[in-house]
Coordinates of C-alpha atoms in Angstrom, one line a residue:
Chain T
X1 CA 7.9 6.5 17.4
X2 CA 10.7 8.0 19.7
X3 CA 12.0 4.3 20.5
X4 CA 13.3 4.2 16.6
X5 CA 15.6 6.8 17.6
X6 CA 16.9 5.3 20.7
X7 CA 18.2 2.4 22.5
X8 CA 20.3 -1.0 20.9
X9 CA 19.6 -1.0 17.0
X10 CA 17.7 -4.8 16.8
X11 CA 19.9 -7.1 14.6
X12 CA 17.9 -6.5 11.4
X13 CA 15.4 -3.7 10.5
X14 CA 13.4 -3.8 7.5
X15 CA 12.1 -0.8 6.2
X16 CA 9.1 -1.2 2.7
X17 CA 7.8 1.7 1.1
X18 CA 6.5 3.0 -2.1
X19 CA 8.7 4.9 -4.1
X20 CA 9.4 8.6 -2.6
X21 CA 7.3 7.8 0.4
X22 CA 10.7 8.7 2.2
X23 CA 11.7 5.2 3.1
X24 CA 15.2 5.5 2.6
X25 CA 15.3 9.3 4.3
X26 CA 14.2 7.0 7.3
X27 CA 16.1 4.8 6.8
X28 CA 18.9 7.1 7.0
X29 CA 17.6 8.9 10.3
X30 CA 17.5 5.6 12.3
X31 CA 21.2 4.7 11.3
X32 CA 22.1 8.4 12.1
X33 CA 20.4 8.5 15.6
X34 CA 23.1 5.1 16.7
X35 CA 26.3 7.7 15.3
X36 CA 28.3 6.9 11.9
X37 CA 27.3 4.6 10.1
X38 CA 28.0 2.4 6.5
X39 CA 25.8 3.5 3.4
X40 CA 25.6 0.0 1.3
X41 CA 24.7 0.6 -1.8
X42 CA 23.5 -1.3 -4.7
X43 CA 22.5 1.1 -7.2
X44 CA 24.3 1.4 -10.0
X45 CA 24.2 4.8 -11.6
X46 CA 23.8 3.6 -15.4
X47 CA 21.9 6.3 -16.3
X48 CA 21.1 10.0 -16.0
X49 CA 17.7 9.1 -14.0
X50 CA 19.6 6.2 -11.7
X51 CA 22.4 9.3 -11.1
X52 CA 20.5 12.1 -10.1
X53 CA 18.9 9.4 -7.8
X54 CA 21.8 8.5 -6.3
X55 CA 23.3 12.1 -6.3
X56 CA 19.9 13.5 -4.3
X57 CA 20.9 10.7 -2.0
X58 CA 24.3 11.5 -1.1
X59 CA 23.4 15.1 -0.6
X60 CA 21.0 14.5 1.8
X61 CA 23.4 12.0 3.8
X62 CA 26.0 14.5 4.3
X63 CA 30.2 13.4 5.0
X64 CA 30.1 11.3 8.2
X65 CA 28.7 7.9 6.3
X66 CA 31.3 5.4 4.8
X67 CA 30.2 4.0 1.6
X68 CA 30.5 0.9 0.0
X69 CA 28.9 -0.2 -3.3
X70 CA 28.0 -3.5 -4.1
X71 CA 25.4 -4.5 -6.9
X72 CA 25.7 -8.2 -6.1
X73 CA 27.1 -9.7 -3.4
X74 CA 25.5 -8.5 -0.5
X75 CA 25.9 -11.2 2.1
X76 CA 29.7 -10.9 1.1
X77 CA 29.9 -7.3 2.0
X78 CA 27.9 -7.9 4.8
X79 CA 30.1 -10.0 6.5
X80 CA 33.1 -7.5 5.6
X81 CA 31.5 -4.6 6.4
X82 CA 29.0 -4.8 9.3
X83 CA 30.9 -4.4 12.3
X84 CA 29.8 -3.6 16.5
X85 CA 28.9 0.2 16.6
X86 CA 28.7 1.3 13.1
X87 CA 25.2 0.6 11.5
X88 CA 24.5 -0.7 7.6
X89 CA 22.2 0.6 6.1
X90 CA 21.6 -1.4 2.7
X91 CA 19.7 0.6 -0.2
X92 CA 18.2 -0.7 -1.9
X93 CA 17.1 -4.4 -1.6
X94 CA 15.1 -3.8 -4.8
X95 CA 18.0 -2.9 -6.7
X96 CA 19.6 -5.5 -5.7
X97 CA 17.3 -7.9 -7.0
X98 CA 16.9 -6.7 -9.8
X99 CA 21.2 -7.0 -10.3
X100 CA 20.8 -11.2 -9.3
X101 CA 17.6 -11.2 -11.5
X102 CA 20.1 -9.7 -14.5
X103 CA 22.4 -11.9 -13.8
X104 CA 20.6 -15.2 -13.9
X105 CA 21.4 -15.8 -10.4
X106 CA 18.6 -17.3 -8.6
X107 CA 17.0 -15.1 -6.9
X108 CA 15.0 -17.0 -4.1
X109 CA 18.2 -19.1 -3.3
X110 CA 20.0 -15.8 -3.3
X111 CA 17.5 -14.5 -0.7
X112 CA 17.3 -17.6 2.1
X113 CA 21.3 -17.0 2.4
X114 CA 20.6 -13.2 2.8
X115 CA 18.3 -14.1 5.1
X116 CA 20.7 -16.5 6.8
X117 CA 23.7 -14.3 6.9
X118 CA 21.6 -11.4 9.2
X119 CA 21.2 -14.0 11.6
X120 CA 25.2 -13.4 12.6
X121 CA 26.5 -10.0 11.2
X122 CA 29.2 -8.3 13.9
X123 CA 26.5 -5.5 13.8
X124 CA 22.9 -4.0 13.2
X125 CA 22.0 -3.5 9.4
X126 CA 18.9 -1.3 8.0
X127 CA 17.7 -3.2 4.9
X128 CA 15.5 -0.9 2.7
X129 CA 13.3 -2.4 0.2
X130 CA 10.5 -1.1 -1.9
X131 CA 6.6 -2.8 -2.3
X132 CA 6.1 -3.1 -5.8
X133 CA 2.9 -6.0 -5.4
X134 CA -0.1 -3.1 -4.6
X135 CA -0.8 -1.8 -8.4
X136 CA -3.1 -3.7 -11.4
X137 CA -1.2 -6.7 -12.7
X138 CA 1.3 -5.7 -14.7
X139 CA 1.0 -6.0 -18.8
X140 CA 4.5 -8.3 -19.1
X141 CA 5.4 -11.1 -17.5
X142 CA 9.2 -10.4 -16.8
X143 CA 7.4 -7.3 -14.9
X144 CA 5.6 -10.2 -13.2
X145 CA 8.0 -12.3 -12.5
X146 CA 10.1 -9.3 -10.7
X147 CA 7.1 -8.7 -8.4
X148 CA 6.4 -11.9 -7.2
X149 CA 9.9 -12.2 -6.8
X150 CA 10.5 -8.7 -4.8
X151 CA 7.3 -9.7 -3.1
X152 CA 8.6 -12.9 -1.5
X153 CA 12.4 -11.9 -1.0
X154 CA 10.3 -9.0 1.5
X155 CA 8.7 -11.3 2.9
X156 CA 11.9 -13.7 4.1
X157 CA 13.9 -10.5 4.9
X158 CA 10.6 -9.9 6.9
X159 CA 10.7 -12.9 8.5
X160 CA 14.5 -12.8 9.8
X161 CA 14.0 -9.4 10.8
X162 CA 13.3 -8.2 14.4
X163 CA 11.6 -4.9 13.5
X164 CA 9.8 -4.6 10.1
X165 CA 8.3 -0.9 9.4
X166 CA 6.0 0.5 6.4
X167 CA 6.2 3.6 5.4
X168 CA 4.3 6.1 3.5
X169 CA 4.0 9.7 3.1
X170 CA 7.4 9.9 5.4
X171 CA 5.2 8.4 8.3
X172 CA 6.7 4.8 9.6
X173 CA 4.1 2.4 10.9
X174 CA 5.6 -0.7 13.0
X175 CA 4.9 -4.2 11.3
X176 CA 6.8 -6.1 13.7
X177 CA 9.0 -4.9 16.6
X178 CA 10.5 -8.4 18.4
X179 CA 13.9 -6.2 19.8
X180 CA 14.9 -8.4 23.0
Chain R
X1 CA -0.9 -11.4 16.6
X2 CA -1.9 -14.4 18.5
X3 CA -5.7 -13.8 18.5
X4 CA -5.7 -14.3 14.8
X5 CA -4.8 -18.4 15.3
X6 CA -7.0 -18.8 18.4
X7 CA -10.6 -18.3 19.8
X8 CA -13.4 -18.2 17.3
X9 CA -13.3 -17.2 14.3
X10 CA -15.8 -14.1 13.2
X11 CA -18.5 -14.3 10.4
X12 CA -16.8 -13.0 7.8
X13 CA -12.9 -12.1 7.7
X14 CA -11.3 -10.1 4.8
X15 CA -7.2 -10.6 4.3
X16 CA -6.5 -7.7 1.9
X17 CA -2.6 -7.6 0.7
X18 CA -0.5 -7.1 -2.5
X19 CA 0.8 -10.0 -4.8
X20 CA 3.4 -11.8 -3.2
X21 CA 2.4 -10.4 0.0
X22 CA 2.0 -13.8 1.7
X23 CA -1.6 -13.0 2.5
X24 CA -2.6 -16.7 1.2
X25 CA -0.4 -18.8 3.5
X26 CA -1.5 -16.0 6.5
X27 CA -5.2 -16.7 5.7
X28 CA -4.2 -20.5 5.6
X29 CA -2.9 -20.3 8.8
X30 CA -5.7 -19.0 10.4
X31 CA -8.2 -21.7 8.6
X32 CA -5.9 -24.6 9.8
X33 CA -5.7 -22.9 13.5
X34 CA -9.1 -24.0 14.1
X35 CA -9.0 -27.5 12.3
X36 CA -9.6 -28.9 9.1
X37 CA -10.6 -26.5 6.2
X38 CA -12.4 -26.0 3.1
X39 CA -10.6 -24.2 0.1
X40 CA -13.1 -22.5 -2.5
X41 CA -10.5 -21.8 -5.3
X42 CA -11.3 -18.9 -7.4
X43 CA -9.3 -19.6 -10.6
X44 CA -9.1 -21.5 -13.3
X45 CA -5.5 -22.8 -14.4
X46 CA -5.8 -21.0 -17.8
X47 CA -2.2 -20.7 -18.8
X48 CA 1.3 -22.0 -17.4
X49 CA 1.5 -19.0 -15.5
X50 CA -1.8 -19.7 -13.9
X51 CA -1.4 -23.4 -13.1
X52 CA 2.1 -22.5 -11.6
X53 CA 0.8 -20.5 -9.0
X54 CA -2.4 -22.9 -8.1
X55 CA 0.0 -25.9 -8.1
X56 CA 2.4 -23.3 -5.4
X57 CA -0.6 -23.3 -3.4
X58 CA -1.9 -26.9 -3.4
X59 CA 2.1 -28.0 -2.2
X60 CA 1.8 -25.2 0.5
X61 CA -1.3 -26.4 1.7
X62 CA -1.0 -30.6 2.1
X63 CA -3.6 -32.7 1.6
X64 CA -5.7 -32.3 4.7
X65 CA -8.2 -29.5 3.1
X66 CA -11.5 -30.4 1.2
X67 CA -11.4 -28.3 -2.3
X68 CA -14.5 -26.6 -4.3
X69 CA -13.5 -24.8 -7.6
X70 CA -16.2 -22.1 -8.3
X71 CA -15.1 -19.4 -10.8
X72 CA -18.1 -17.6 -11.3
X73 CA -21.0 -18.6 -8.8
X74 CA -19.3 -17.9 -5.3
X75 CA -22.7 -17.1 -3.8
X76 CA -24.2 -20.4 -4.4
X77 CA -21.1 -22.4 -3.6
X78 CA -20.6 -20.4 0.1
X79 CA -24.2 -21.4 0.6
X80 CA -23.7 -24.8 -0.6
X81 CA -20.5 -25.9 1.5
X82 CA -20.3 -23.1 4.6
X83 CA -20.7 -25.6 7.8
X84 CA -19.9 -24.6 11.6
X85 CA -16.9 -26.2 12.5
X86 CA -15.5 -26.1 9.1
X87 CA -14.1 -22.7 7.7
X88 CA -14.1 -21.8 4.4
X89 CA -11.1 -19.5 2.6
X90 CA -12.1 -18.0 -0.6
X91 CA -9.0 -17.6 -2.8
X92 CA -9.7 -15.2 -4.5
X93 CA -12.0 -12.5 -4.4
X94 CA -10.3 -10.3 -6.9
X95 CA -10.0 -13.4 -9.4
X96 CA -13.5 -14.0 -9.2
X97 CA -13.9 -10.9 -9.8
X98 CA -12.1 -10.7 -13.1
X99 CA -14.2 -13.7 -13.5
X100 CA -17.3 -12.1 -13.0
X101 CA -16.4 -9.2 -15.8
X102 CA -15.3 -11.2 -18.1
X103 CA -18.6 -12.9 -18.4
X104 CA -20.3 -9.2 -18.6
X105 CA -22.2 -9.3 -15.3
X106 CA -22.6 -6.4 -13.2
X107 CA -19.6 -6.1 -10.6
X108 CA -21.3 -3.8 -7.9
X109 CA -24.6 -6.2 -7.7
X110 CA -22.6 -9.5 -7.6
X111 CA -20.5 -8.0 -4.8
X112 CA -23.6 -6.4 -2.8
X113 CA -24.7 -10.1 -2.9
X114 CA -21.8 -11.9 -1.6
X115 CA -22.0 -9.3 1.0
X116 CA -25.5 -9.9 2.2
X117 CA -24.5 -13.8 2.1
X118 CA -21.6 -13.8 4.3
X119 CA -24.5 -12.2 7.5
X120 CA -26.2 -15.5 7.5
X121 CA -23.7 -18.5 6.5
X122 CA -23.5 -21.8 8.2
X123 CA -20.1 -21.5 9.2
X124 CA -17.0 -18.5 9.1
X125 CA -15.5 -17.6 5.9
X126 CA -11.5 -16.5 5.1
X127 CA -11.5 -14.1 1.7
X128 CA -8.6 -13.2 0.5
X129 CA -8.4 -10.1 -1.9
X130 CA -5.9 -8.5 -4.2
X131 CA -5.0 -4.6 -3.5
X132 CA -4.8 -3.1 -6.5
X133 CA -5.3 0.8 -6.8
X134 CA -2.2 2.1 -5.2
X135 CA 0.1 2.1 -8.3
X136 CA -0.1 4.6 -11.0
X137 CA -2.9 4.9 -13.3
X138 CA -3.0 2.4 -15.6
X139 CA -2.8 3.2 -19.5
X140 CA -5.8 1.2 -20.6
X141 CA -9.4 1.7 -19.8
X142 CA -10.0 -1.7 -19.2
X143 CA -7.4 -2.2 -15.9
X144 CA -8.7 1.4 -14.8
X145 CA -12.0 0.3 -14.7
X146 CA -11.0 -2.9 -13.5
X147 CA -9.2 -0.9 -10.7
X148 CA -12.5 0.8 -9.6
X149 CA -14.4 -2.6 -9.4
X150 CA -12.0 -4.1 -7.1
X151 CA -11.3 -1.3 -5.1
X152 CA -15.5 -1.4 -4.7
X153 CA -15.5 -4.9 -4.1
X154 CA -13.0 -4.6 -1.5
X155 CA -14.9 -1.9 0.1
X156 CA -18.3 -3.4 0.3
X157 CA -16.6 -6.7 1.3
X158 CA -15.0 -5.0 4.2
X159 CA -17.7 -3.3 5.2
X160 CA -19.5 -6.4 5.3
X161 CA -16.8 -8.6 7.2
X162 CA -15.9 -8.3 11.4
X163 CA -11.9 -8.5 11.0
X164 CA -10.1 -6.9 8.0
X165 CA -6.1 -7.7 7.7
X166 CA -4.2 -6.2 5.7
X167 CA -0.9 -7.6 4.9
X168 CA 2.4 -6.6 3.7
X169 CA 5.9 -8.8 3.4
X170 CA 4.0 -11.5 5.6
X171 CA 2.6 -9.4 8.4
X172 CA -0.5 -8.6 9.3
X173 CA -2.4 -5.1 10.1
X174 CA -5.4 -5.2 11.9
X175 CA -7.4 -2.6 10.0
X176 CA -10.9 -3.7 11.6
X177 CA -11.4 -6.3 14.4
X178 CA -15.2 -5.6 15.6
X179 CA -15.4 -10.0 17.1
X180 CA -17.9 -10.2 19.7
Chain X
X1 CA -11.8 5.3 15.2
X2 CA -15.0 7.7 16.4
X3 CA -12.2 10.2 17.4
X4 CA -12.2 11.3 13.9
X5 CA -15.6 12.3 13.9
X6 CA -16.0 13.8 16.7
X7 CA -14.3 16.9 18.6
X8 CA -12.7 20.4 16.5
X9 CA -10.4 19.0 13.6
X10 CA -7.2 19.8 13.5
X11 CA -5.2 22.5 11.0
X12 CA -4.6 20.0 8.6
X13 CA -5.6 16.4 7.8
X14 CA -4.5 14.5 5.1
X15 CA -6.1 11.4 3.8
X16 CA -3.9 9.2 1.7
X17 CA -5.3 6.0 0.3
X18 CA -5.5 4.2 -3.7
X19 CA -7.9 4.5 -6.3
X20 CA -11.3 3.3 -5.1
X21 CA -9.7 3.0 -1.5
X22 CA -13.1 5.0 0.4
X23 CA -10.7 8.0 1.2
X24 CA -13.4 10.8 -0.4
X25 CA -16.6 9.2 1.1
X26 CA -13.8 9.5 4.3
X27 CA -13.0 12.9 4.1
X28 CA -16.7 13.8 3.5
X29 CA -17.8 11.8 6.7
X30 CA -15.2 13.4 8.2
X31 CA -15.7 17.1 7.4
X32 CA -19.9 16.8 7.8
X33 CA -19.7 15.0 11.3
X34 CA -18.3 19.1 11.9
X35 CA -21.3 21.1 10.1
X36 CA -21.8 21.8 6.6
X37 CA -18.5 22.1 4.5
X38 CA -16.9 23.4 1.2
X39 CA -15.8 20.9 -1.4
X40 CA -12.7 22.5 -3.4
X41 CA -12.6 20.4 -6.1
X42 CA -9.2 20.3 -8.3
X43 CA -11.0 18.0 -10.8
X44 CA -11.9 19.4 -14.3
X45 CA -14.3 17.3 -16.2
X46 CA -12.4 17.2 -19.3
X47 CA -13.9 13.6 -20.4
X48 CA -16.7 11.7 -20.2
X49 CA -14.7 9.3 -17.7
X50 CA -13.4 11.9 -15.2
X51 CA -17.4 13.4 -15.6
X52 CA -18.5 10.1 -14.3
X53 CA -16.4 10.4 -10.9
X54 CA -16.9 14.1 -10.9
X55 CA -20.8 13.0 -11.6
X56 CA -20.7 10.4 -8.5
X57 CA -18.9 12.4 -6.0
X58 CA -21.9 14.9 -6.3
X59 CA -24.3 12.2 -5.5
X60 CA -22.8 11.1 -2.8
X61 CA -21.9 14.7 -1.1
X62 CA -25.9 15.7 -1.2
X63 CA -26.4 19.6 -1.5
X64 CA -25.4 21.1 1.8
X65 CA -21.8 21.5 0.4
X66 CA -20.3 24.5 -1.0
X67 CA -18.7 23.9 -3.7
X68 CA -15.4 25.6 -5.6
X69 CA -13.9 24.7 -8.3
X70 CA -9.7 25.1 -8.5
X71 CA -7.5 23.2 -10.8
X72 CA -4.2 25.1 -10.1
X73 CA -4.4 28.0 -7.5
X74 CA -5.0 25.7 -4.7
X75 CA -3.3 28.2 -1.7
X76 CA -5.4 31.5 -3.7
X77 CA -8.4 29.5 -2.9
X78 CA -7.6 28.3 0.6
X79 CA -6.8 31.7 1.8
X80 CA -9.9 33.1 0.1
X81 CA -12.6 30.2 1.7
X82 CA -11.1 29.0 4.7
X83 CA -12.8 30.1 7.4
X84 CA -13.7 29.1 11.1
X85 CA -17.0 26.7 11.7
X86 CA -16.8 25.7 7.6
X87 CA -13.9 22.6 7.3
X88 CA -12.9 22.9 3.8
X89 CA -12.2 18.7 1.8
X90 CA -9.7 19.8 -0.7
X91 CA -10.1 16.6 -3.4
X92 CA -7.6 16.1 -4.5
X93 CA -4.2 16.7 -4.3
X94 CA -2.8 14.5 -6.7
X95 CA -4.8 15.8 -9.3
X96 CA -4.0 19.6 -8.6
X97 CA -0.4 17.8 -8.9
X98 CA -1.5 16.7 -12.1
X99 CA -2.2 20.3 -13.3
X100 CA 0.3 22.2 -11.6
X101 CA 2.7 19.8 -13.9
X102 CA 0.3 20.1 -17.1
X103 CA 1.0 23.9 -16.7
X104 CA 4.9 23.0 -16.6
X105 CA 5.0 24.7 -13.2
X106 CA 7.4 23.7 -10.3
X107 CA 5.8 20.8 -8.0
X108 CA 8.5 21.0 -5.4
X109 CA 8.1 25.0 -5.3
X110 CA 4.0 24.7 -5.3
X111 CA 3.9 22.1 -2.6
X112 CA 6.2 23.7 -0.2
X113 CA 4.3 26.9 -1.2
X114 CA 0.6 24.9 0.1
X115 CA 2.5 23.1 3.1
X116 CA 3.0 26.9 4.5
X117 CA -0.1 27.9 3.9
X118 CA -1.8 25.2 5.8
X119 CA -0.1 26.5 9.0
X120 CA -2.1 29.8 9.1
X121 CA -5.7 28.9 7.5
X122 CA -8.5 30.6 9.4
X123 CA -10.4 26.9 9.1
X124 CA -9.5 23.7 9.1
X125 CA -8.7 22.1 6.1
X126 CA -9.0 18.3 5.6
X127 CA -6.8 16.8 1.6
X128 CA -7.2 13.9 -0.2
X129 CA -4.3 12.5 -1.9
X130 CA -3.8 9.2 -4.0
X131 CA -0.6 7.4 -2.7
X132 CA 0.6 6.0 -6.3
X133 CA 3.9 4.5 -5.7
X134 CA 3.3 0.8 -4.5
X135 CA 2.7 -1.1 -8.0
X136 CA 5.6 -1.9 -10.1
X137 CA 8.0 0.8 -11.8
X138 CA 6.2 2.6 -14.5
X139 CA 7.8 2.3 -17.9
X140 CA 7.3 5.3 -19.5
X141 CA 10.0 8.3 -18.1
X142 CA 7.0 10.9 -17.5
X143 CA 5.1 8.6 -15.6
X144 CA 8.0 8.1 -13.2
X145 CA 8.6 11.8 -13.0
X146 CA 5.0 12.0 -11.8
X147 CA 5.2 9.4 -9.0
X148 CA 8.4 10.9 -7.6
X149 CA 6.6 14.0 -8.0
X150 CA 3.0 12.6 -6.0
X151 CA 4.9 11.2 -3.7
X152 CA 7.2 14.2 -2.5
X153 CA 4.1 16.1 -2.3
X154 CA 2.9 13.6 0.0
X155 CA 5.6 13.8 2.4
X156 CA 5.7 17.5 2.5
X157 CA 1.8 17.6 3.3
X158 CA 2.2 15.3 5.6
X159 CA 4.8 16.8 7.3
X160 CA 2.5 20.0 7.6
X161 CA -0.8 18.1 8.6
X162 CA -1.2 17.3 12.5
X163 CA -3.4 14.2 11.5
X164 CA -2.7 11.8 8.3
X165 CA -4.8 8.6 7.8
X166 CA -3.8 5.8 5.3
X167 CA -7.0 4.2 3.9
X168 CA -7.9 0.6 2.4
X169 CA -10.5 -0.3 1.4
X170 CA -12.7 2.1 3.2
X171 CA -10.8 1.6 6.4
X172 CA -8.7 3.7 8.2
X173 CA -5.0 3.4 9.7
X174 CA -3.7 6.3 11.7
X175 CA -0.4 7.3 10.6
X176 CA 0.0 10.4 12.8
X177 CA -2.3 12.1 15.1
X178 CA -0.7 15.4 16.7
X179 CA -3.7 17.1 17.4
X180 CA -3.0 19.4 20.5

């Protein structure tokens, strides 16, 4: 797996996990490896739980990262933000989701111009994004609604991607590697 | 992944994924790669919910497919419509199987039988399945239990087939590829 | 795949997979293809559901297993029954996790506490784990707490084993194989 460490970043990497199975630690090593990069962030930290989250996370990244945090409009800090030689990593595509699910905004509409926008960003981006589809169906149907929904927003993120990887347990295997 | 759309398609071929994984559209794919299809169609459009989804799929899959509706009796319909030069997808196992429970018969005998069927059909067969067991443990008895049956099911029906795929975000893993 | 069964196992091998995935019968292929083992079983039978699984396992394993039962001093009873020539299946870890969190102990603590152990076992050691955190996010708080927990422990075992296999529906995947 040396070659995620090394060489040209592809235009857009995908990286799906389960939660904790170290996606975002990844994540966070492949940006690393290409020298400072931009920590996109969508959380929120709205509660004890979501801060504590987000605080394990910045301790881990250490000072060299810029940060910017955006809840909603992605593609527009995309385009502000991603620039030659300074990767983006965005975590969480989940969370974000879940932010244009809140706020009524359509959410497959929302993820074809994602989609769209990596096609001409001045610079790589690391997307992170959790599976949530691999558990029993789930008792409510907004819980139900959010998975198909984070199930097919993965899979057009997947689609525009050049390199999609899955990880679990902290141990990446490659979905789809098209780098030119 | 281009052996999956050409050359001959094995016996039996199992396309295991989450919900919204895009393993349906892969499993059409590969039916429609080798000409004009049968779709056996596992569930019934109980609800709004339901007949959402089943109409999703019909749109996807234009008009050019036969269609067989067998909830219960998948056996007896494979054996009934299974013709070389025709395949079949099964969509899906895992509703069929819910099926099968509700109506009180025994999971682990109705799935050793579909297994022994698929060695000697008239023509190759697509299933798609629902993975299931990799979330937490569900709260009620009923969805653990229901759990365990599909996780058998998949298991014996993988055993059974040549090719296993398992599919994540629209991408395919080969997990077992034993064509001759 | 018959490199699993064949030749001296490494240190450590962990097998991840879901519920009814095929990762015990696995392991147990796995660890008799290398002589007659020890089962350290984590499981207590506390109800008549868990005595069911604890009740099949048995079945399956046949006699030629030692057997030792250890809900919570997992590295105790590694140091006391490893041994050279006798692989020991540890199943499983997320249950052990289960305990260790029952008995309000520290998960983080225990499980860097097993990962060092692994590295100086006088026999091989092959541990099942559940991988819990692909289905949707759990509602309840303690639920949560438990799949961050699983799948921490996860990582930091798998970071210790030289071999880790993902399994679905009774297949394998190889997610890292650094056996020297």
């Amino acid at each position: 797996m040396d070659f995620l460490f090394t060489g040209p970043l592809p235009p857009a990497t995908l990286i799906l996990g389960g939660a904790r199975s170290g996606k975002s630690a990844l994540a966070e090593r492949i940006v690393e490896s290409r020298g400072p990069g931009l920590y996109l962030a969508t959380a929120e930290a709205l509660d004890d739980e979501m801060a504590d989250r987000v605080r394990r996370h910045r301790e881990r990244r250490g000072p060299s990262w810029d940060l910017v945090e955006e809840p909603l409009d992605l593609v527009g800090a995309l385009r502000a933000h991603a620039r030659a030689g300074r990767p983006v990593l965005v975590d969480c595509l989940t969370l974000w989701l879940s932010n244009v699910m809140t706020e009524q905004r359509d959410p497959e509409a929302e993820g074809a111009a994602l989609a769209a926008a990596l096609a001409d960003l001045a610079g790589p981006v690391v997307l992170v994004a959790n599976e949530v589809g691999l558990g029993i169906v789930p008792d409510n149907a907004l819980a139900r609604l959010f998975r198909d929904a984070a199930g097919r927003l993965n899979q057009t993120v997947a689609a525009a991607a050049q390199r999609v990887l899955f990880v679990a347990a902290g141990l990446p295997l490659v979905m789809k590697d098209e780098n030119p």
